[in-house]
Amino acid sequence: MENRKSVEALHIDREGSGTRMEWTAREFPLTIMLNGEQLVTVLCSPGDLKALAAGFLFSEGMIRAKEEITGLTLDGERGIIRIRTATDKTADGKLFMKRVLTTGCGRGMAFYSYADLDRKKKIRSDLRVTPAEVLALSRRFQGASELYRTTHGVHSAALCDNREILVFAEDIGRHNAVDKVLGRCLLDGIAVSDRILVTSGRISSEILFKAAGSGIPVIVSKSAPTDMGVELARELGITLIGFVRGGGMNVYAGEERINLLRGEPGAAPALSAAAGDEGSSANEE
């Protein structure tokens, strides 16, 4: 199924008005069945749905490894994905009592409880990044989404090393985009430790939970964090970088991973070389 659809719209500007065709992002309801029972229905973009489902289960702590998945089938016509796990887990009542309505696009939910967070378990990583590397990654990231350029209606997320985008995903929901990245890494056996998560949306506590559960040490966004996002990043030992734009950035937590020294072997080009205003096209909500 296409991720976008052309619709007729009345366009009005200073020169007058008229009808024209505009691209819109498709919205697709996907029901995730876990071991024969309905777990949740997610409103999403209809692309890489198996990765979305796997990433959702992984980020919510229901599975920890690909080997736990014994069956994964998608019925695209009915919008149903069926997952079987080795331990035959089901969506029990206690799980649903822990639902949290998220701040994502539309009405999202998560199954974690804030009391479940082990705040003593900090992310340990030797990863170091330079400001120039962050700016260069952000620039590549902003140019990676053709769907955003045509619809202006989706979010993006990516797993990166210091120089390249390793996994990229886009979705109408910023949480879904992150789950698609995590799910693709899980299904393809891509390690996420010592990697960077780049996201187009604001960095809220839900994104921190997803990163922490995966062991990702650095999060980067052109948008702002929430206060709880900053608090959790500091407690969990995650480097949180926001407002990456116009040649600058704010480091809200984990500044010890930012290498400000120049001239080191393998360092990125000077800050001015990777800088430059990336415009105002970021999908920030």
JSON list of C-alpha atoms in Angstrom, two decimals, residues 7-154:
[
{"chain": "A", "resi": 7, "resn": "VAL", "atom": "CA", "xyz": [-6.51, 14.48, -2.86]},
{"chain": "A", "resi": 8, "resn": "GLU", "atom": "CA", "xyz": [-8.21, 17.53, -4.30]},
{"chain": "A", "resi": 9, "resn": "ALA", "atom": "CA", "xyz": [-7.90, 20.76, -2.32]},
{"chain": "A", "resi": 10, "resn": "LEU", "atom": "CA", "xyz": [-8.93, 24.38, -2.73]},
{"chain": "A", "resi": 11, "resn": "HIS", "atom": "CA", "xyz": [-5.71, 26.40, -2.71]},
{"chain": "A", "resi": 12, "resn": "ILE", "atom": "CA", "xyz": [-5.91, 30.06, -1.72]},
{"chain": "A", "resi": 13, "resn": "ASP", "atom": "CA", "xyz": [-3.09, 32.59, -1.89]},
{"chain": "A", "resi": 14, "resn": "ARG", "atom": "CA", "xyz": [-2.58, 36.28, -2.64]},
{"chain": "A", "resi": 15, "resn": "GLU", "atom": "CA", "xyz": [-3.03, 35.68, -6.35]},
{"chain": "A", "resi": 16, "resn": "GLY", "atom": "CA", "xyz": [-6.44, 34.07, -5.97]},
{"chain": "A", "resi": 17, "resn": "SER", "atom": "CA", "xyz": [-7.84, 30.58, -5.51]},
{"chain": "A", "resi": 18, "resn": "GLY", "atom": "CA", "xyz": [-8.27, 27.36, -7.40]},
{"chain": "A", "resi": 19, "resn": "THR", "atom": "CA", "xyz": [-8.44, 23.60, -7.01]},
{"chain": "A", "resi": 20, "resn": "ARG", "atom": "CA", "xyz": [-5.36, 21.46, -7.26]},
{"chain": "A", "resi": 21, "resn": "MET", "atom": "CA", "xyz": [-4.17, 18.02, -6.22]},
{"chain": "A", "resi": 22, "resn": "GLU", "atom": "CA", "xyz": [-2.15, 17.68, -3.03]},
{"chain": "A", "resi": 23, "resn": "TRP", "atom": "CA", "xyz": [-0.32, 14.71, -1.53]},
{"chain": "A", "resi": 24, "resn": "THR", "atom": "CA", "xyz": [-1.46, 13.57, 1.91]},
{"chain": "A", "resi": 25, "resn": "ALA", "atom": "CA", "xyz": [0.08, 10.98, 4.20]},
{"chain": "A", "resi": 26, "resn": "ARG", "atom": "CA", "xyz": [-1.97, 7.80, 4.47]},
{"chain": "A", "resi": 27, "resn": "GLU", "atom": "CA", "xyz": [-3.28, 6.81, 7.89]},
{"chain": "A", "resi": 28, "resn": "PHE", "atom": "CA", "xyz": [-3.64, 3.07, 8.43]},
{"chain": "A", "resi": 29, "resn": "PRO", "atom": "CA", "xyz": [-5.09, 1.21, 11.44]},
{"chain": "A", "resi": 30, "resn": "LEU", "atom": "CA", "xyz": [-2.94, -1.80, 12.30]},
{"chain": "A", "resi": 31, "resn": "THR", "atom": "CA", "xyz": [-4.17, -4.29, 14.90]},
{"chain": "A", "resi": 32, "resn": "ILE", "atom": "CA", "xyz": [-1.41, -6.27, 16.61]},
{"chain": "A", "resi": 33, "resn": "MET", "atom": "CA", "xyz": [-2.44, -9.75, 17.75]},
{"chain": "A", "resi": 34, "resn": "LEU", "atom": "CA", "xyz": [-0.13, -11.33, 20.31]},
{"chain": "A", "resi": 35, "resn": "ASN", "atom": "CA", "xyz": [-0.44, -15.11, 20.62]},
{"chain": "A", "resi": 36, "resn": "GLY", "atom": "CA", "xyz": [-4.04, -15.04, 19.41]},
{"chain": "A", "resi": 37, "resn": "GLU", "atom": "CA", "xyz": [-5.25, -12.11, 21.50]},
{"chain": "A", "resi": 38, "resn": "GLN", "atom": "CA", "xyz": [-5.68, -8.49, 20.46]},
{"chain": "A", "resi": 39, "resn": "LEU", "atom": "CA", "xyz": [-2.98, -6.34, 21.99]},
{"chain": "A", "resi": 40, "resn": "VAL", "atom": "CA", "xyz": [-3.45, -2.88, 20.49]},
{"chain": "A", "resi": 41, "resn": "THR", "atom": "CA", "xyz": [-4.52, -1.02, 17.36]},
{"chain": "A", "resi": 42, "resn": "VAL", "atom": "CA", "xyz": [-1.94, 1.48, 16.15]},
{"chain": "A", "resi": 43, "resn": "LEU", "atom": "CA", "xyz": [-2.66, 4.31, 13.73]},
{"chain": "A", "resi": 44, "resn": "CYS", "atom": "CA", "xyz": [0.36, 4.39, 11.45]},
{"chain": "A", "resi": 45, "resn": "SER", "atom": "CA", "xyz": [1.75, 4.78, 7.96]},
{"chain": "A", "resi": 46, "resn": "PRO", "atom": "CA", "xyz": [1.31, 1.56, 5.94]},
{"chain": "A", "resi": 47, "resn": "GLY", "atom": "CA", "xyz": [4.97, 0.77, 5.45]},
{"chain": "A", "resi": 48, "resn": "ASP", "atom": "CA", "xyz": [7.35, -1.71, 7.14]},
{"chain": "A", "resi": 49, "resn": "LEU", "atom": "CA", "xyz": [4.53, -2.91, 9.38]},
{"chain": "A", "resi": 50, "resn": "LYS", "atom": "CA", "xyz": [6.34, -6.03, 10.56]},
{"chain": "A", "resi": 51, "resn": "ALA", "atom": "CA", "xyz": [9.16, -3.85, 11.85]},
{"chain": "A", "resi": 52, "resn": "LEU", "atom": "CA", "xyz": [6.62, -1.60, 13.56]},
{"chain": "A", "resi": 53, "resn": "ALA", "atom": "CA", "xyz": [4.97, -4.51, 15.36]},
{"chain": "A", "resi": 54, "resn": "ALA", "atom": "CA", "xyz": [8.28, -6.07, 16.40]},
{"chain": "A", "resi": 55, "resn": "GLY", "atom": "CA", "xyz": [9.62, -2.71, 17.51]},
{"chain": "A", "resi": 56, "resn": "PHE", "atom": "CA", "xyz": [6.49, -1.99, 19.52]},
{"chain": "A", "resi": 57, "resn": "LEU", "atom": "CA", "xyz": [6.80, -5.26, 21.43]},
{"chain": "A", "resi": 58, "resn": "PHE", "atom": "CA", "xyz": [10.53, -4.70, 21.92]},
{"chain": "A", "resi": 59, "resn": "SER", "atom": "CA", "xyz": [10.25, -1.10, 23.12]},
{"chain": "A", "resi": 60, "resn": "GLU", "atom": "CA", "xyz": [7.44, -2.04, 25.51]},
{"chain": "A", "resi": 61, "resn": "GLY", "atom": "CA", "xyz": [9.61, -4.78, 27.03]},
{"chain": "A", "resi": 62, "resn": "MET", "atom": "CA", "xyz": [7.43, -7.68, 25.86]},
{"chain": "A", "resi": 63, "resn": "ILE", "atom": "CA", "xyz": [10.27, -9.27, 23.91]},
{"chain": "A", "resi": 64, "resn": "ARG", "atom": "CA", "xyz": [14.04, -8.81, 24.18]},
{"chain": "A", "resi": 65, "resn": "ALA", "atom": "CA", "xyz": [15.38, -10.77, 21.22]},
{"chain": "A", "resi": 66, "resn": "LYS", "atom": "CA", "xyz": [14.40, -11.86, 17.71]},
{"chain": "A", "resi": 67, "resn": "GLU", "atom": "CA", "xyz": [14.59, -15.50, 18.81]},
{"chain": "A", "resi": 68, "resn": "GLU", "atom": "CA", "xyz": [11.54, -14.97, 21.03]},
{"chain": "A", "resi": 69, "resn": "ILE", "atom": "CA", "xyz": [9.40, -14.43, 17.92]},
{"chain": "A", "resi": 70, "resn": "THR", "atom": "CA", "xyz": [8.25, -17.76, 16.50]},
{"chain": "A", "resi": 71, "resn": "GLY", "atom": "CA", "xyz": [5.71, -16.39, 14.04]},
{"chain": "A", "resi": 72, "resn": "LEU", "atom": "CA", "xyz": [5.10, -13.04, 12.33]},
{"chain": "A", "resi": 73, "resn": "THR", "atom": "CA", "xyz": [2.41, -12.78, 9.65]},
{"chain": "A", "resi": 74, "resn": "LEU", "atom": "CA", "xyz": [0.75, -9.73, 8.12]},
{"chain": "A", "resi": 75, "resn": "ASP", "atom": "CA", "xyz": [-2.77, -9.58, 6.69]},
{"chain": "A", "resi": 76, "resn": "GLY", "atom": "CA", "xyz": [-2.50, -6.29, 4.85]},
{"chain": "A", "resi": 77, "resn": "GLU", "atom": "CA", "xyz": [-6.07, -6.36, 3.53]},
{"chain": "A", "resi": 78, "resn": "ARG", "atom": "CA", "xyz": [-7.57, -6.58, 7.02]},
{"chain": "A", "resi": 79, "resn": "GLY", "atom": "CA", "xyz": [-4.89, -4.54, 8.77]},
{"chain": "A", "resi": 80, "resn": "ILE", "atom": "CA", "xyz": [-3.93, -7.32, 11.18]},
{"chain": "A", "resi": 81, "resn": "ILE", "atom": "CA", "xyz": [-0.50, -8.56, 12.15]},
{"chain": "A", "resi": 82, "resn": "ARG", "atom": "CA", "xyz": [-0.18, -11.78, 14.14]},
{"chain": "A", "resi": 83, "resn": "ILE", "atom": "CA", "xyz": [2.82, -12.44, 16.34]},
{"chain": "A", "resi": 84, "resn": "ARG", "atom": "CA", "xyz": [3.65, -15.66, 18.12]},
{"chain": "A", "resi": 85, "resn": "THR", "atom": "CA", "xyz": [6.25, -15.79, 20.86]},
{"chain": "A", "resi": 86, "resn": "ALA", "atom": "CA", "xyz": [8.07, -18.70, 22.42]},
{"chain": "A", "resi": 87, "resn": "THR", "atom": "CA", "xyz": [6.76, -17.94, 25.91]},
{"chain": "A", "resi": 88, "resn": "ASP", "atom": "CA", "xyz": [3.12, -17.63, 24.76]},
{"chain": "A", "resi": 89, "resn": "LYS", "atom": "CA", "xyz": [2.68, -14.22, 26.37]},
{"chain": "A", "resi": 90, "resn": "THR", "atom": "CA", "xyz": [-0.76, -12.62, 26.21]},
{"chain": "A", "resi": 91, "resn": "ALA", "atom": "CA", "xyz": [-2.18, -9.18, 26.82]},
{"chain": "A", "resi": 92, "resn": "ASP", "atom": "CA", "xyz": [-3.30, -9.81, 30.38]},
{"chain": "A", "resi": 93, "resn": "GLY", "atom": "CA", "xyz": [-5.34, -7.45, 32.51]},
{"chain": "A", "resi": 94, "resn": "LYS", "atom": "CA", "xyz": [-2.39, -6.21, 34.54]},
{"chain": "A", "resi": 95, "resn": "LEU", "atom": "CA", "xyz": [-0.70, -5.06, 31.37]},
{"chain": "A", "resi": 96, "resn": "PHE", "atom": "CA", "xyz": [-3.68, -3.06, 30.22]},
{"chain": "A", "resi": 97, "resn": "MET", "atom": "CA", "xyz": [-4.05, -1.41, 33.62]},
{"chain": "A", "resi": 98, "resn": "LYS", "atom": "CA", "xyz": [-0.59, 0.08, 33.02]},
{"chain": "A", "resi": 99, "resn": "ARG", "atom": "CA", "xyz": [-1.47, 1.85, 29.77]},
{"chain": "A", "resi": 100, "resn": "VAL", "atom": "CA", "xyz": [-0.23, 5.42, 29.44]},
{"chain": "A", "resi": 101, "resn": "LEU", "atom": "CA", "xyz": [-1.69, 7.78, 26.85]},
{"chain": "A", "resi": 102, "resn": "THR", "atom": "CA", "xyz": [1.31, 9.26, 25.07]},
{"chain": "A", "resi": 103, "resn": "THR", "atom": "CA", "xyz": [2.02, 12.70, 23.68]},
{"chain": "A", "resi": 104, "resn": "GLY", "atom": "CA", "xyz": [2.46, 11.40, 20.14]},
{"chain": "A", "resi": 105, "resn": "CYS", "atom": "CA", "xyz": [0.60, 12.37, 16.99]},
{"chain": "A", "resi": 106, "resn": "GLY", "atom": "CA", "xyz": [-2.93, 11.16, 17.40]},
{"chain": "A", "resi": 107, "resn": "ARG", "atom": "CA", "xyz": [-3.89, 9.18, 20.47]},
{"chain": "A", "resi": 108, "resn": "GLY", "atom": "CA", "xyz": [-1.01, 6.86, 21.21]},
{"chain": "A", "resi": 109, "resn": "MET", "atom": "CA", "xyz": [-0.43, 4.61, 24.16]},
{"chain": "A", "resi": 110, "resn": "ALA", "atom": "CA", "xyz": [2.35, 2.79, 25.89]},
{"chain": "A", "resi": 111, "resn": "PHE", "atom": "CA", "xyz": [2.21, -0.11, 28.30]},
{"chain": "A", "resi": 112, "resn": "TYR", "atom": "CA", "xyz": [5.06, 0.82, 30.59]},
{"chain": "A", "resi": 113, "resn": "SER", "atom": "CA", "xyz": [4.54, 2.18, 34.07]},
{"chain": "A", "resi": 114, "resn": "TYR", "atom": "CA", "xyz": [6.85, 4.91, 35.31]},
{"chain": "A", "resi": 115, "resn": "ALA", "atom": "CA", "xyz": [7.29, 2.86, 38.46]},
{"chain": "A", "resi": 116, "resn": "ASP", "atom": "CA", "xyz": [8.78, 0.08, 36.32]},
{"chain": "A", "resi": 117, "resn": "LEU", "atom": "CA", "xyz": [11.82, 2.11, 35.35]},
{"chain": "A", "resi": 118, "resn": "ASP", "atom": "CA", "xyz": [15.05, 0.91, 36.90]},
{"chain": "A", "resi": 119, "resn": "ARG", "atom": "CA", "xyz": [16.66, 4.29, 37.31]},
{"chain": "A", "resi": 120, "resn": "LYS", "atom": "CA", "xyz": [19.81, 2.73, 38.73]},
{"chain": "A", "resi": 121, "resn": "LYS", "atom": "CA", "xyz": [20.60, 1.08, 35.40]},
{"chain": "A", "resi": 122, "resn": "LYS", "atom": "CA", "xyz": [22.51, 3.70, 33.46]},
{"chain": "A", "resi": 123, "resn": "ILE", "atom": "CA", "xyz": [23.54, 3.35, 29.83]},
{"chain": "A", "resi": 124, "resn": "ARG", "atom": "CA", "xyz": [27.24, 2.50, 29.60]},
{"chain": "A", "resi": 125, "resn": "SER", "atom": "CA", "xyz": [28.91, 3.42, 26.33]},
{"chain": "A", "resi": 126, "resn": "ASP", "atom": "CA", "xyz": [32.29, 4.61, 25.09]},
{"chain": "A", "resi": 127, "resn": "LEU", "atom": "CA", "xyz": [30.65, 6.41, 22.16]},
{"chain": "A", "resi": 128, "resn": "ARG", "atom": "CA", "xyz": [31.87, 9.98, 21.60]},
{"chain": "A", "resi": 129, "resn": "VAL", "atom": "CA", "xyz": [30.55, 12.46, 19.04]},
{"chain": "A", "resi": 130, "resn": "THR", "atom": "CA", "xyz": [31.70, 15.86, 17.85]},
{"chain": "A", "resi": 131, "resn": "PRO", "atom": "CA", "xyz": [29.36, 18.79, 17.19]},
{"chain": "A", "resi": 132, "resn": "ALA", "atom": "CA", "xyz": [30.35, 18.64, 13.52]},
{"chain": "A", "resi": 133, "resn": "GLU", "atom": "CA", "xyz": [29.32, 14.99, 13.32]},
{"chain": "A", "resi": 134, "resn": "VAL", "atom": "CA", "xyz": [25.95, 15.79, 14.91]},
{"chain": "A", "resi": 135, "resn": "LEU", "atom": "CA", "xyz": [25.32, 18.63, 12.46]},
{"chain": "A", "resi": 136, "resn": "ALA", "atom": "CA", "xyz": [26.32, 16.53, 9.47]},
{"chain": "A", "resi": 137, "resn": "LEU", "atom": "CA", "xyz": [24.08, 13.63, 10.54]},
{"chain": "A", "resi": 138, "resn": "SER", "atom": "CA", "xyz": [21.18, 16.03, 11.10]},
{"chain": "A", "resi": 139, "resn": "ARG", "atom": "CA", "xyz": [21.62, 17.45, 7.62]},
{"chain": "A", "resi": 140, "resn": "ARG", "atom": "CA", "xyz": [21.61, 13.99, 6.03]},
{"chain": "A", "resi": 141, "resn": "PHE", "atom": "CA", "xyz": [18.61, 13.01, 8.12]},
{"chain": "A", "resi": 142, "resn": "GLN", "atom": "CA", "xyz": [16.59, 16.06, 7.11]},
{"chain": "A", "resi": 143, "resn": "GLY", "atom": "CA", "xyz": [17.13, 15.24, 3.45]},
{"chain": "A", "resi": 144, "resn": "ALA", "atom": "CA", "xyz": [16.31, 11.54, 3.72]},
{"chain": "A", "resi": 145, "resn": "SER", "atom": "CA", "xyz": [12.50, 11.66, 3.79]},
{"chain": "A", "resi": 146, "resn": "GLU", "atom": "CA", "xyz": [10.93, 11.96, 0.36]},
{"chain": "A", "resi": 147, "resn": "LEU", "atom": "CA", "xyz": [7.54, 11.29, 1.94]},
{"chain": "A", "resi": 148, "resn": "TYR", "atom": "CA", "xyz": [7.88, 14.33, 4.19]},
{"chain": "A", "resi": 149, "resn": "ARG", "atom": "CA", "xyz": [8.90, 16.55, 1.30]},
{"chain": "A", "resi": 150, "resn": "THR", "atom": "CA", "xyz": [5.75, 15.61, -0.63]},
{"chain": "A", "resi": 151, "resn": "THR", "atom": "CA", "xyz": [3.20, 15.45, 2.22]},
{"chain": "A", "resi": 152, "resn": "HIS", "atom": "CA", "xyz": [4.67, 17.40, 5.16]},
{"chain": "A", "resi": 153, "resn": "GLY", "atom": "CA", "xyz": [2.69, 14.94, 7.28]},
{"chain": "A", "resi": 154, "resn": "VAL", "atom": "CA", "xyz": [5.12, 12.37, 8.67]}
]
